[in-house]
CSV table of C-alpha atoms and ligand atoms in Angstrom, one decimal:
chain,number,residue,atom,x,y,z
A,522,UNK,CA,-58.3,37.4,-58.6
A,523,UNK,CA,-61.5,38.2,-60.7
A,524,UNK,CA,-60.4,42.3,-61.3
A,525,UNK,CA,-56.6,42.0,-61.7
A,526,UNK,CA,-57.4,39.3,-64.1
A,527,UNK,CA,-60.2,41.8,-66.1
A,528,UNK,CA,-57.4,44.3,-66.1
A,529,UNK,CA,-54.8,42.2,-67.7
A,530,UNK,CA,-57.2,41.4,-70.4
A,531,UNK,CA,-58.2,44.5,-71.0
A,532,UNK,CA,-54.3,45.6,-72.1
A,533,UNK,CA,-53.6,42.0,-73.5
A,534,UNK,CA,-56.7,42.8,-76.0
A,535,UNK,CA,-55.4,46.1,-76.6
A,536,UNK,CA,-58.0,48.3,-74.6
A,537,UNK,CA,-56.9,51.9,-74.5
A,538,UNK,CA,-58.1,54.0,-71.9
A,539,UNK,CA,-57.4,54.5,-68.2
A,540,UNK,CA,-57.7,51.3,-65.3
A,541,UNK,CA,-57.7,51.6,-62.0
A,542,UNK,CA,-58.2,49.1,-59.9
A,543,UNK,CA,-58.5,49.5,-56.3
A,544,UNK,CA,-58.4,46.9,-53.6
A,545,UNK,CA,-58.9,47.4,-49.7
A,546,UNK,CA,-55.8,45.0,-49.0
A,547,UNK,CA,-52.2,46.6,-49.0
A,548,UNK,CA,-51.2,43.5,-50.8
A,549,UNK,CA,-51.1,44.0,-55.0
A,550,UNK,CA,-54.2,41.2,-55.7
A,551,UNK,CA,-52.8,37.6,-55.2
A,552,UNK,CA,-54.3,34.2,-55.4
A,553,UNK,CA,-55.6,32.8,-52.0
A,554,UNK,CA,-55.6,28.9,-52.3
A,555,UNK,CA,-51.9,28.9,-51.3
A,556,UNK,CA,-52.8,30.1,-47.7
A,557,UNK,CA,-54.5,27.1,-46.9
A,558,UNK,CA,-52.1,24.8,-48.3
A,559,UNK,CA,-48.2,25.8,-49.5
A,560,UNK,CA,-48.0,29.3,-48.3
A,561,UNK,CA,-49.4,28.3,-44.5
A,562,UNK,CA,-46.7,25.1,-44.8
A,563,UNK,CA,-43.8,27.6,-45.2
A,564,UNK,CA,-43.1,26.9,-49.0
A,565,UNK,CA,-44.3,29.0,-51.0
A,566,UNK,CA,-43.5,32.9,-50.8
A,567,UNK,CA,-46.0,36.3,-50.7
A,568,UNK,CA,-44.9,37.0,-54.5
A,569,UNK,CA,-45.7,33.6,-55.5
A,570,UNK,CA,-49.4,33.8,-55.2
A,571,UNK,CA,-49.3,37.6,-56.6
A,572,UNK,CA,-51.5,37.7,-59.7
A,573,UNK,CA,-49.3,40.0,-61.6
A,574,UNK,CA,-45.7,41.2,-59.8
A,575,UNK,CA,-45.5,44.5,-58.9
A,576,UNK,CA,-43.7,45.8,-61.7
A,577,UNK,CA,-46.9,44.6,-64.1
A,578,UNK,CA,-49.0,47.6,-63.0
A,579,UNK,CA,-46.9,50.3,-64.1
A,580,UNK,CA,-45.5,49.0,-66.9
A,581,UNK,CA,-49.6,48.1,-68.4
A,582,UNK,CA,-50.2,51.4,-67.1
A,583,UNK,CA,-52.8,50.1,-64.6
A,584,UNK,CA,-53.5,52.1,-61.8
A,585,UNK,CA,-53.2,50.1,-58.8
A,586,UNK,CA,-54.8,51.7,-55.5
A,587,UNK,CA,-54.1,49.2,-52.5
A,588,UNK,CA,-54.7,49.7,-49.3
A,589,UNK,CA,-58.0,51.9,-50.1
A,590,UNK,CA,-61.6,51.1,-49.8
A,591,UNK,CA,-63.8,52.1,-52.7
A,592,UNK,CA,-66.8,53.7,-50.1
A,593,UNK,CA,-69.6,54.3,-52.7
A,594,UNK,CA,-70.3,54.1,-55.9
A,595,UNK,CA,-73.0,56.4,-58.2
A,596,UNK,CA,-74.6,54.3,-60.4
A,597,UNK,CA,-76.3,57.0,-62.2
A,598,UNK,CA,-73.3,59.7,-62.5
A,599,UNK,CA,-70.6,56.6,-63.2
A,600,UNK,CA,-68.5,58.0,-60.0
A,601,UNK,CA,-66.7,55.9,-57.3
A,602,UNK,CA,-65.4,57.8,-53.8
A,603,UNK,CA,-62.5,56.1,-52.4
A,604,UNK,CA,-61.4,56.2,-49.0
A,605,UNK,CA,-59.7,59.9,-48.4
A,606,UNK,CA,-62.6,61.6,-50.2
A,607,UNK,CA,-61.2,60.9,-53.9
A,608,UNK,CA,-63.9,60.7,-56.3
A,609,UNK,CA,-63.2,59.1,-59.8
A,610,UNK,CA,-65.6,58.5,-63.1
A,611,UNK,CA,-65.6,55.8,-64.8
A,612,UNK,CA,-67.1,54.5,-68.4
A,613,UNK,CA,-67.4,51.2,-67.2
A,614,UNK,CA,-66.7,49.4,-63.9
A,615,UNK,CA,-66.1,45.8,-63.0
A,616,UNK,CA,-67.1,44.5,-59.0
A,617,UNK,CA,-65.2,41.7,-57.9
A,618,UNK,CA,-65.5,42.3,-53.9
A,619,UNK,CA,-65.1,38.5,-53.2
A,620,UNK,CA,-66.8,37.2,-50.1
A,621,UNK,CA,-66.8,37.5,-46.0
A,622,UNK,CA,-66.0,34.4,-43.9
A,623,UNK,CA,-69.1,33.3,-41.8
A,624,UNK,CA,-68.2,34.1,-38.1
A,625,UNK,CA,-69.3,32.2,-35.6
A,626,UNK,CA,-70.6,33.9,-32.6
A,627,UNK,CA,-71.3,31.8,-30.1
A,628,UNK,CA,-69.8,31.5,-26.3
A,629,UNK,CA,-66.2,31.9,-25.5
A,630,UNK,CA,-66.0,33.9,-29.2
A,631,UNK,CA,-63.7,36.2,-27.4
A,632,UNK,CA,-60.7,34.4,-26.6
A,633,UNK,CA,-57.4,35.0,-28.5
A,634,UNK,CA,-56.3,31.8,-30.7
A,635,UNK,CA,-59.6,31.5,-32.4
A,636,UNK,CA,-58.6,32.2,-37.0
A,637,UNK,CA,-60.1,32.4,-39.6
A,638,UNK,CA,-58.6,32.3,-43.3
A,639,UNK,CA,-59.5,34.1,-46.0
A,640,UNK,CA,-56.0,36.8,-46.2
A,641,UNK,CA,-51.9,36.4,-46.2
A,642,UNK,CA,-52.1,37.8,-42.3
A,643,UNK,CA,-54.7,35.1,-40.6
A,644,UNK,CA,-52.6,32.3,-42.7
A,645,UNK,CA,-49.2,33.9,-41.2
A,646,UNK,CA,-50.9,34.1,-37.7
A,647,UNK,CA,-52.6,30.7,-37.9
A,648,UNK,CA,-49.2,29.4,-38.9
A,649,UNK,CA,-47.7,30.8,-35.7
A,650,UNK,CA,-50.2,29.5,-33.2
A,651,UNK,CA,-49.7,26.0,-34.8
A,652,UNK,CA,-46.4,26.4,-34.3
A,653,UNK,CA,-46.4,26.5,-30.4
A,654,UNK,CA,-49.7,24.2,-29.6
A,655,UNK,CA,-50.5,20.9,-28.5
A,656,UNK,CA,-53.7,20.7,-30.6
A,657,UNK,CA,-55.5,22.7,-33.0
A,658,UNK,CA,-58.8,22.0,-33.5
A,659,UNK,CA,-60.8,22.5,-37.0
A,660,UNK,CA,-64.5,23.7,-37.5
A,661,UNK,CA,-65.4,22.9,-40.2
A,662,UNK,CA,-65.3,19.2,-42.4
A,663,UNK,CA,-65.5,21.5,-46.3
A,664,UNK,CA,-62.3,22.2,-48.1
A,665,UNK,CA,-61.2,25.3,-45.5
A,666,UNK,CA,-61.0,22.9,-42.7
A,667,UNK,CA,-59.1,19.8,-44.6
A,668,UNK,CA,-57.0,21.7,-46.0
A,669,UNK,CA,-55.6,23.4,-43.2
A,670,UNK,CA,-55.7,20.0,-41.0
A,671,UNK,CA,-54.0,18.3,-43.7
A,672,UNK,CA,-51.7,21.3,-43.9
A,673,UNK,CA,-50.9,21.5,-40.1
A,674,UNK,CA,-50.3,18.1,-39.9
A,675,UNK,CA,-47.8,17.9,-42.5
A,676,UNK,CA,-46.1,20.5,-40.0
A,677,UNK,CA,-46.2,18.2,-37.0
A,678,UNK,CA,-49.2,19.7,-35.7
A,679,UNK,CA,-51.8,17.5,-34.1
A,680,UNK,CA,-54.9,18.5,-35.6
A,681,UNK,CA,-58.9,17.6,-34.5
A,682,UNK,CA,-61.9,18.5,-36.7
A,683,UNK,CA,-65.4,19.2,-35.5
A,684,UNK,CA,-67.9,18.8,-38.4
A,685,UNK,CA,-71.6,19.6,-39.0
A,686,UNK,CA,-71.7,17.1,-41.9
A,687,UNK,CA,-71.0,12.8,-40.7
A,688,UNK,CA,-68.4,12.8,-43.3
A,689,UNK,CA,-65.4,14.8,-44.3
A,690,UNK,CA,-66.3,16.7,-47.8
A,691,UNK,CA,-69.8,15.3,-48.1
A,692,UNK,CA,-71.6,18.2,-48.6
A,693,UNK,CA,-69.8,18.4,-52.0
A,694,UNK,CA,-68.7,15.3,-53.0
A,695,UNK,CA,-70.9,12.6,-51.3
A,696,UNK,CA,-70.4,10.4,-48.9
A,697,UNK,CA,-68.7,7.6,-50.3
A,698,UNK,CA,-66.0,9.5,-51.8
A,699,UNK,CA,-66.1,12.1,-48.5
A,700,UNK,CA,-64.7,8.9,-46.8
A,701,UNK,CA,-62.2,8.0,-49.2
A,702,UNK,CA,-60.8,12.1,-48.1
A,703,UNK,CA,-61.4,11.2,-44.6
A,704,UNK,CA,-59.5,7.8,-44.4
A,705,UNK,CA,-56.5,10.0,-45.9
A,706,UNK,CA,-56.8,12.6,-43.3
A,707,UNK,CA,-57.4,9.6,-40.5
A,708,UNK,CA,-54.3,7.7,-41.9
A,709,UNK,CA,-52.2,11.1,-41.6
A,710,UNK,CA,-53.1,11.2,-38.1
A,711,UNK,CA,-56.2,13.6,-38.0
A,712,UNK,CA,-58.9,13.2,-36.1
A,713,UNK,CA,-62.5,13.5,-37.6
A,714,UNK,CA,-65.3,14.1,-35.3
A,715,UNK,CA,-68.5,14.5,-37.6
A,716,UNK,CA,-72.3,15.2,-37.0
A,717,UNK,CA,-71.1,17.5,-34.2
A,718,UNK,CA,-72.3,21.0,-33.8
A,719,UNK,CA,-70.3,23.7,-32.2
A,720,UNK,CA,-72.0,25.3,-28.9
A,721,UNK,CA,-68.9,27.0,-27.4
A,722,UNK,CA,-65.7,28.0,-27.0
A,723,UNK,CA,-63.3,27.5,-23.6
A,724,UNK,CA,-60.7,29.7,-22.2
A,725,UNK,CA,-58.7,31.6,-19.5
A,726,UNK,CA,-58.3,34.8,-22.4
A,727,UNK,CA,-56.8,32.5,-24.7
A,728,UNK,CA,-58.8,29.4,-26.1
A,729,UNK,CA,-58.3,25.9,-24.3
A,730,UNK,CA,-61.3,23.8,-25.6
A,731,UNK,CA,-64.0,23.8,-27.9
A,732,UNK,CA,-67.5,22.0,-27.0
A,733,UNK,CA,-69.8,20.7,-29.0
A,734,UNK,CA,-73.8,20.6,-27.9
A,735,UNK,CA,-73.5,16.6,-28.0
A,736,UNK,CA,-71.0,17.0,-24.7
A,737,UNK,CA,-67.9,16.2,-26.8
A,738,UNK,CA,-64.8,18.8,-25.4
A,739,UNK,CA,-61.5,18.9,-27.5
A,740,UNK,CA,-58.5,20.8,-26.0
A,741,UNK,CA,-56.9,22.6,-28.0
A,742,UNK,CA,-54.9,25.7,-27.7
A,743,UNK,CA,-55.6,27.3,-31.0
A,744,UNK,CA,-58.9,27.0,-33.1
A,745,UNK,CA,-59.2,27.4,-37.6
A,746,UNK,CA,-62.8,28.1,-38.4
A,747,UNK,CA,-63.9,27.3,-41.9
A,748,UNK,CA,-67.9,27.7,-42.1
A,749,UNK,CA,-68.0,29.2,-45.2
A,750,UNK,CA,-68.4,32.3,-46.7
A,751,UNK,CA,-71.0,35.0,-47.7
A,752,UNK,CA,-70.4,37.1,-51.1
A,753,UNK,CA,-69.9,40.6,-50.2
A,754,UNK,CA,-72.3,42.7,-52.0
A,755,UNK,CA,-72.2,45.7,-50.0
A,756,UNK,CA,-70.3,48.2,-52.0
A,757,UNK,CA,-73.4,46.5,-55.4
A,758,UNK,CA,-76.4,46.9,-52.5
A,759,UNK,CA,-75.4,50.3,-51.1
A,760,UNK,CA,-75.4,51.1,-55.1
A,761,UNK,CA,-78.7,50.0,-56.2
A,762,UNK,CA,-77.6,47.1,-58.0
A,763,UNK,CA,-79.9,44.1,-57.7
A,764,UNK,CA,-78.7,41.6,-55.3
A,765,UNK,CA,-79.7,38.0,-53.9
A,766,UNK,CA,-79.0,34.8,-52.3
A,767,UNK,CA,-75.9,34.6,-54.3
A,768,UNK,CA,-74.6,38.0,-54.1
A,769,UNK,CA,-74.9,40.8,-57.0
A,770,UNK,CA,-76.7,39.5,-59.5
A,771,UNK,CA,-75.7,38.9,-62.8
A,772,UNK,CA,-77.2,37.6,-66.3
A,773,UNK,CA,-76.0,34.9,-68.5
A,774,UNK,CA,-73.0,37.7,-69.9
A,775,UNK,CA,-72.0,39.1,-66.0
A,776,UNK,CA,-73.8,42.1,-66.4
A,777,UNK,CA,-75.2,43.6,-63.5
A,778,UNK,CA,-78.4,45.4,-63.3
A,779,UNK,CA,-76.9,48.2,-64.2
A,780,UNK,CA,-75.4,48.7,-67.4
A,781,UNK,CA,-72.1,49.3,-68.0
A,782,UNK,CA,-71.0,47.5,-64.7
A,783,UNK,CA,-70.0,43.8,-64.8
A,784,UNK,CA,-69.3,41.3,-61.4
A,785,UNK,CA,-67.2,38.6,-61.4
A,786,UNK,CA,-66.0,36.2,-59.2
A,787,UNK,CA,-67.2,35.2,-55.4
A,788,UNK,CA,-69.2,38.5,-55.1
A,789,UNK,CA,-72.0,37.6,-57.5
A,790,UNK,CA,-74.0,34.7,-58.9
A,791,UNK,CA,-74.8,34.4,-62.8
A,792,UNK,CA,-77.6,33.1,-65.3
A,793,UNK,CA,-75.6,30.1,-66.3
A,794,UNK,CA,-76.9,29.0,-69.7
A,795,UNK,CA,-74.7,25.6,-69.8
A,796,UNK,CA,-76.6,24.9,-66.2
A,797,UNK,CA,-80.1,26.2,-67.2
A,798,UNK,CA,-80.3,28.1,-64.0
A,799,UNK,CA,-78.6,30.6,-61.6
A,800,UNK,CA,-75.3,29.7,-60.5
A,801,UNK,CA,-73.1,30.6,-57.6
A,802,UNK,CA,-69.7,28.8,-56.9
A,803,UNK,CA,-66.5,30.5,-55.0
A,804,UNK,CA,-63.9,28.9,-56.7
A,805,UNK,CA,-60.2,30.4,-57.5
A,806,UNK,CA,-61.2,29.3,-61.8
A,807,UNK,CA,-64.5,31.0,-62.3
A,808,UNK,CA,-63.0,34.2,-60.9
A,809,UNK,CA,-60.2,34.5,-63.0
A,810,UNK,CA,-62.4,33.4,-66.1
A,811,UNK,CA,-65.2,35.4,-65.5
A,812,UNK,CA,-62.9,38.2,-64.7
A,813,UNK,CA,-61.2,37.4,-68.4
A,814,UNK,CA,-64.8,37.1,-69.9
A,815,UNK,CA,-66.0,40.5,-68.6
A,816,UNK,CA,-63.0,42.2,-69.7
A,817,UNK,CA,-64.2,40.9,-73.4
A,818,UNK,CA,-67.6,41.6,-72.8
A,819,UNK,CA,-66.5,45.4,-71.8
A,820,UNK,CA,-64.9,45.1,-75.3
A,821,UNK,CA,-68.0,44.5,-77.0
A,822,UNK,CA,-68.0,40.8,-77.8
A,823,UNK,CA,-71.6,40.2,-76.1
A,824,UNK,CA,-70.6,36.5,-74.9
A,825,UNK,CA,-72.8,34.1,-72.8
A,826,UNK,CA,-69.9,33.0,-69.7
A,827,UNK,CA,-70.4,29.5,-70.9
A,828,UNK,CA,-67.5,28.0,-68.7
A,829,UNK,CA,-68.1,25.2,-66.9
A,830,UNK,CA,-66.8,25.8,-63.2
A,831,UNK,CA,-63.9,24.0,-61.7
A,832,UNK,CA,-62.3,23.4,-58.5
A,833,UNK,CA,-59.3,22.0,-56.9
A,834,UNK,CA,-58.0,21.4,-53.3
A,835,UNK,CA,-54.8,19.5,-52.0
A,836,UNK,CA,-55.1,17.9,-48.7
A,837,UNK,CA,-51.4,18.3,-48.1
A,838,UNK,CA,-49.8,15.6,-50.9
A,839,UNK,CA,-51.7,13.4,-49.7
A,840,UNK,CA,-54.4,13.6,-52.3
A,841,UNK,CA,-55.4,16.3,-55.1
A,842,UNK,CA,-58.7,16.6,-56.1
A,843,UNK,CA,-60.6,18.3,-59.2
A,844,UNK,CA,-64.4,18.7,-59.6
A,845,UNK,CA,-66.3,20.6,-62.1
A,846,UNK,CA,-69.9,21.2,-61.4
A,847,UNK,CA,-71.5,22.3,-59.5
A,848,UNK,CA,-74.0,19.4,-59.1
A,849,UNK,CA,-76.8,20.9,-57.1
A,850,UNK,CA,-78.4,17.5,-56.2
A,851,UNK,CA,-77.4,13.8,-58.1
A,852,UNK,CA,-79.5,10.6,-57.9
A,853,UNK,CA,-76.8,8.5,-58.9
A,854,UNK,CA,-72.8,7.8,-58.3
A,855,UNK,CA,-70.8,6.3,-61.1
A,856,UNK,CA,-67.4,5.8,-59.6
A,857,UNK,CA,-64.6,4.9,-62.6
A,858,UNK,CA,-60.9,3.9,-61.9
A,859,UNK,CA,-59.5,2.5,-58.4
A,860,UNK,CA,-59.5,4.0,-55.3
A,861,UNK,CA,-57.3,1.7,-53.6
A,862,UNK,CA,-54.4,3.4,-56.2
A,863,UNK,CA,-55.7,6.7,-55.3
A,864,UNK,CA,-56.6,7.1,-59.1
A,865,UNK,CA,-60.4,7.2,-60.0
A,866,UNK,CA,-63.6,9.9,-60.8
A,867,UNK,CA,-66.9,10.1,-59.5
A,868,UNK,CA,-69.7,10.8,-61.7
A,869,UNK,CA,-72.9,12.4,-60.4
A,870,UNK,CA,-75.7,12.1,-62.6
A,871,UNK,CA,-79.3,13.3,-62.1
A,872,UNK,CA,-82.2,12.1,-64.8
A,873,UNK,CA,-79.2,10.7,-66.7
A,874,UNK,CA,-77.4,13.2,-67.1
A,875,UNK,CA,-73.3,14.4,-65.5
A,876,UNK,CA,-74.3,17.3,-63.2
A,877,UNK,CA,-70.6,16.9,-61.7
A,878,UNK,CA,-67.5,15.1,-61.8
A,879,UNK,CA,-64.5,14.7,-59.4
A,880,UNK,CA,-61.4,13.1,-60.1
A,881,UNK,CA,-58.7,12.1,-57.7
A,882,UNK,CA,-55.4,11.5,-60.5
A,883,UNK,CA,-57.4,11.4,-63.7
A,884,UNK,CA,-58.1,14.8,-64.9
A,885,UNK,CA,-58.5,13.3,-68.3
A,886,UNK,CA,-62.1,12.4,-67.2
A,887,UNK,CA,-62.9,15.5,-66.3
A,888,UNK,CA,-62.6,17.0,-69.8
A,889,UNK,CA,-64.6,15.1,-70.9
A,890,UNK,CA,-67.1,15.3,-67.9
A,891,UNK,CA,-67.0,18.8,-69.1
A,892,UNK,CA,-68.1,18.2,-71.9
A,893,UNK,CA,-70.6,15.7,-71.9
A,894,UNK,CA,-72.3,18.3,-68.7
A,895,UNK,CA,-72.2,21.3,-71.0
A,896,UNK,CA,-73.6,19.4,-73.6
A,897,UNK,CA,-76.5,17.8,-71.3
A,898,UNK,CA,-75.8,14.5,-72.8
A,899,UNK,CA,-77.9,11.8,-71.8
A,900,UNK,CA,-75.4,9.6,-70.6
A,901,UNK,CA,-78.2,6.8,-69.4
A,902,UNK,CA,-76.8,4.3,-71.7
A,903,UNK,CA,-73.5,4.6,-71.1
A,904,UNK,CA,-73.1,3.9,-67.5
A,905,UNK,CA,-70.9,1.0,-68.4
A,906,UNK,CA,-68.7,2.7,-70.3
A,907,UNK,CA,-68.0,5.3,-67.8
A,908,UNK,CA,-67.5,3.0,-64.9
A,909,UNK,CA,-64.7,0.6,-66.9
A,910,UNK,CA,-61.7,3.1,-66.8
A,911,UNK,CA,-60.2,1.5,-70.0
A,912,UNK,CA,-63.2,2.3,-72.2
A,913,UNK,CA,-62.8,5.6,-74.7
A,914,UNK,CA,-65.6,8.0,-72.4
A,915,UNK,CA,-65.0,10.3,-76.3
A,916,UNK,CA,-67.1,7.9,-77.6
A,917,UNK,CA,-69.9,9.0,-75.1
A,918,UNK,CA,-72.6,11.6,-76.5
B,2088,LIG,C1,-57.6,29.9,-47.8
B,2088,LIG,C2,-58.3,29.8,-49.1
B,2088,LIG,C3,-58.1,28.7,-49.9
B,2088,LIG,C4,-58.7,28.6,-51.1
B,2088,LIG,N1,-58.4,27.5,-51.9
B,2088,LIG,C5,-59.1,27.3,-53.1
B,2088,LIG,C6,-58.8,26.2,-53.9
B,2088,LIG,O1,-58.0,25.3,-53.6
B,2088,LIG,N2,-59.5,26.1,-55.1
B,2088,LIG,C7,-60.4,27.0,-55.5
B,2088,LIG,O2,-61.0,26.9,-56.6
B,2088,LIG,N3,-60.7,28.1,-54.7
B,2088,LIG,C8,-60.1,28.3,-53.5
B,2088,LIG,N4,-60.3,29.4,-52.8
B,2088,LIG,C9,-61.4,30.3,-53.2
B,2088,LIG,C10,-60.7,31.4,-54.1
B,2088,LIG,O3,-59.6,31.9,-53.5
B,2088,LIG,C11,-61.8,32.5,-54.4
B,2088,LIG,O4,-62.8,31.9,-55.1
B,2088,LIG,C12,-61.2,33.7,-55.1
B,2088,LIG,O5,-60.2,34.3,-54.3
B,2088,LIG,C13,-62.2,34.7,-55.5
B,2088,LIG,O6,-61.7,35.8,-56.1
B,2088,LIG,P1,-62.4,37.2,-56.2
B,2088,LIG,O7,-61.6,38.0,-57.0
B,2088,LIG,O8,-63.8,37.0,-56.5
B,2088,LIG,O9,-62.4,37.7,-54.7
B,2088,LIG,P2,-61.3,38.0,-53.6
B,2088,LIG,O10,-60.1,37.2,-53.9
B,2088,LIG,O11,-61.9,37.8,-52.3
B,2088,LIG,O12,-60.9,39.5,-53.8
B,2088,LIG,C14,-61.9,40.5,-53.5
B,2088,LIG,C15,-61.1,41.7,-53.0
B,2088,LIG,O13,-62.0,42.9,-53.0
B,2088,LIG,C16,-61.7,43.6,-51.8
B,2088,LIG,N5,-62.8,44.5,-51.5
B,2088,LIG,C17,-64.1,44.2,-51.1
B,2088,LIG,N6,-64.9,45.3,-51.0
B,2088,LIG,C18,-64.1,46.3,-51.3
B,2088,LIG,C19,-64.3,47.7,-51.4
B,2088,LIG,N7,-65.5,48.3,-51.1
B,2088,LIG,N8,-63.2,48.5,-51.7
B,2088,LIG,C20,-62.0,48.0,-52.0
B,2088,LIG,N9,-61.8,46.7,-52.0
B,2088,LIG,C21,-62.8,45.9,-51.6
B,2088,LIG,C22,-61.5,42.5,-50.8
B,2088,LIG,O14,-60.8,43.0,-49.6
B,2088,LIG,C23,-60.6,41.5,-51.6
B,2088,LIG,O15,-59.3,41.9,-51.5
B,2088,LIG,C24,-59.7,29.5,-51.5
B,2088,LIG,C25,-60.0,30.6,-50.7
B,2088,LIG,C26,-59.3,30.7,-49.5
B,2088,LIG,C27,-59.6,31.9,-48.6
């Protein structure tokens, strides 16, 4: 997302010189929030979540190398070996290496049926299993998990989740609005089975049950696992580039440690200036805007990445959510709208101030969420005004 995205702005702004981008998957880079939601239903195709078709490549005279692993790179000499030995120089690079699911190794890992989601294959195969089981059971109560419940379900599929967190999207979102999510799941015919933690996995070579520590057993005959993901840094670390918590590290412009070479996307964490501290979010958004915002810093325009992130996630069409953020911690809730019509936002405020906003059918608000967040607006006075859903939130700050 993050480096087909730098590569189209690099032509669309009229950059000259060679582009290669090279990508590990033998898929030309595509968007991945269709595999957990219209893709893994059946309705949407391969080429729909393609970032550019095909054709685009060749005709921007962009060099695309799928299907090949870029092995090392030489900070110092501006080199990159691929896979097969190649080595190529570059004047500038751009990493975008995404993130690695979190797999969870615990007893019974072995058996066959157990998925996880992060390419077009594991949403093709999970979409098979579902197809012939009774059951399939969920581990995970974030988006990943949800989404592919509400998904499944949709399909005919009875679906169970096992979640860490009490409440469906808590972790998140809080949860009182967590619930309003998990009443839609619940009503849809998903089960929710929160504050449970995984301790092993059941089987006769293919997966029959999974057990949680409290004693709980759900049968199931095919497993999704959504527990998050970790940025992949290797190809940055192996490099020399500075890396932490949040992956390669960047400052308030994406530049790594090294100059000349940018991150974008889930791989990395930045300086946020709008948040006053360093950010790290994996959403579809900030890696196709920070991989447009690198391709103009690589131009020379020396920009802050001043975009507040933003996130979506469909549980099915049952309900649509959008969130910009990310809140690190809130003290207060300021819910606006009505969620018995499935039409309000949330407002999380710490000292007074929006630190995120969700909206279920009123992405109106969160513009000017957006605003009022980037702004750091003290919003202590207007409490009122953001909770009545008629009153004019432009008036605010
Ligand atoms: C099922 C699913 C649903 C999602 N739904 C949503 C959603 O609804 N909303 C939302 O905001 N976000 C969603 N996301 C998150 C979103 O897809 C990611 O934030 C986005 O894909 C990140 O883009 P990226 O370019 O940083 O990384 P990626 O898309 O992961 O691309 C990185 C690529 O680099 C390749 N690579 C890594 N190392 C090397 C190497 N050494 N050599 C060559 N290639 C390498 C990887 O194989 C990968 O193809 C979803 C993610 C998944 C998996």
């Amino acid at each position: 997302m993050a480096a087909a995205n730098c590569a189209a702005e690099l032509r669309r702004r009229g950059a000259e010189g060679s582009i290669l981008l090279v990508g590990r998957e033998p898929e030309p880079p595509y968007e991945r929030p269709p595999l957990s939601k219209e893709y893994l239903r059946g309705e949407a195709e391969r080429a729909d979540a393609h970032v550019n078709p095909r054709s685009w490549y060749e005709e921007n005279g962009v060099e695309l190398a799928s299907g090949r692993n870029v092995m090392s790179l030489d900070a110092a000499a501006r080199t990159a070996k691929l896979q097969g030995g190649e080595e190529v120089s570059f004047g500038q690079a751009l990493i975008a290496t995404g993130a690695n699911v979190n797999i969870l190794r615990v007893e019974g890992a072995e058996n066959e049926g157990i998925h996880y989601l992060r390419a077009f294959g594991n949403s093709d195969a999970i979409r098979a299993d579902a197809e012939a089981a009774d059951r399939v059971v969920l581990i995970g109560g974030s988006y990943i998990g949800c989404e592919v419940a509400a998904s499944l379900a949709a399909r005919g599929t009875k679906c169970a989740i096992l979640a860490l967190e009490e409440v469906a999207l808590s972790r998140t979102f809080g949860a009182e609005a967590g619930r309003w999510f998990q009443e839609r799941l619940e009503s849809h015919g998903v089960e929710f089975h929160g504050g449970e933690e995984l301790e092993a996995f059941e089987g006769d070579g293919r997966v029959r049950a999974v057990v949680a520590r409290s004693g709980l057993s759900l049968e199931c005959d095919a497993v999704v696992v959504g527990a998050g993901v970790r940025p992949d840094a290797m190809l940055a670390q192996r490099a020399g580039i500075a890396i932490g918590e949040g992956g390669i590290e960047c400052d308030s412009r994406l530049r790594t440690s090294v100059e000349g070479i940018y991150a974008a996307g889930d791989c990395c964490s930045y300086e946020s200036v709008v948040h006053g501290r360093r950010v790290h979010v994996e959403h579809w958004d900030v890696a196709m805007q920070q991989g447009l915002h690198a391709a103009g810093n690589m131009l020379g325009d020396e920009r802050d990445y001043e975009v507040v992130p933003y996130f979506f996630s469909d549980l099915a069409d049952w309900a649509s959510l959008e969130y910009v953020g990310p809140a690190q911690d809130w003290d207060e809730e300021v819910w606006r709208g009505d969620r018995d019509a499935g039409e309000f936002s949330v407002w999380y405020l710490k000292d007074g101030r929006v630190a995120g906003a969700l909206s279920v059918d009123r992405s109106e608000d969160l513009a000017e969420a957006r605003r009022l967040l980037a702004d750091r607006v003290d919003v202590s006075a207007a409490r009122d005004r953001i909770a009545d859903p008629d009153s004019d939130l432009a008036s605010i700050g």
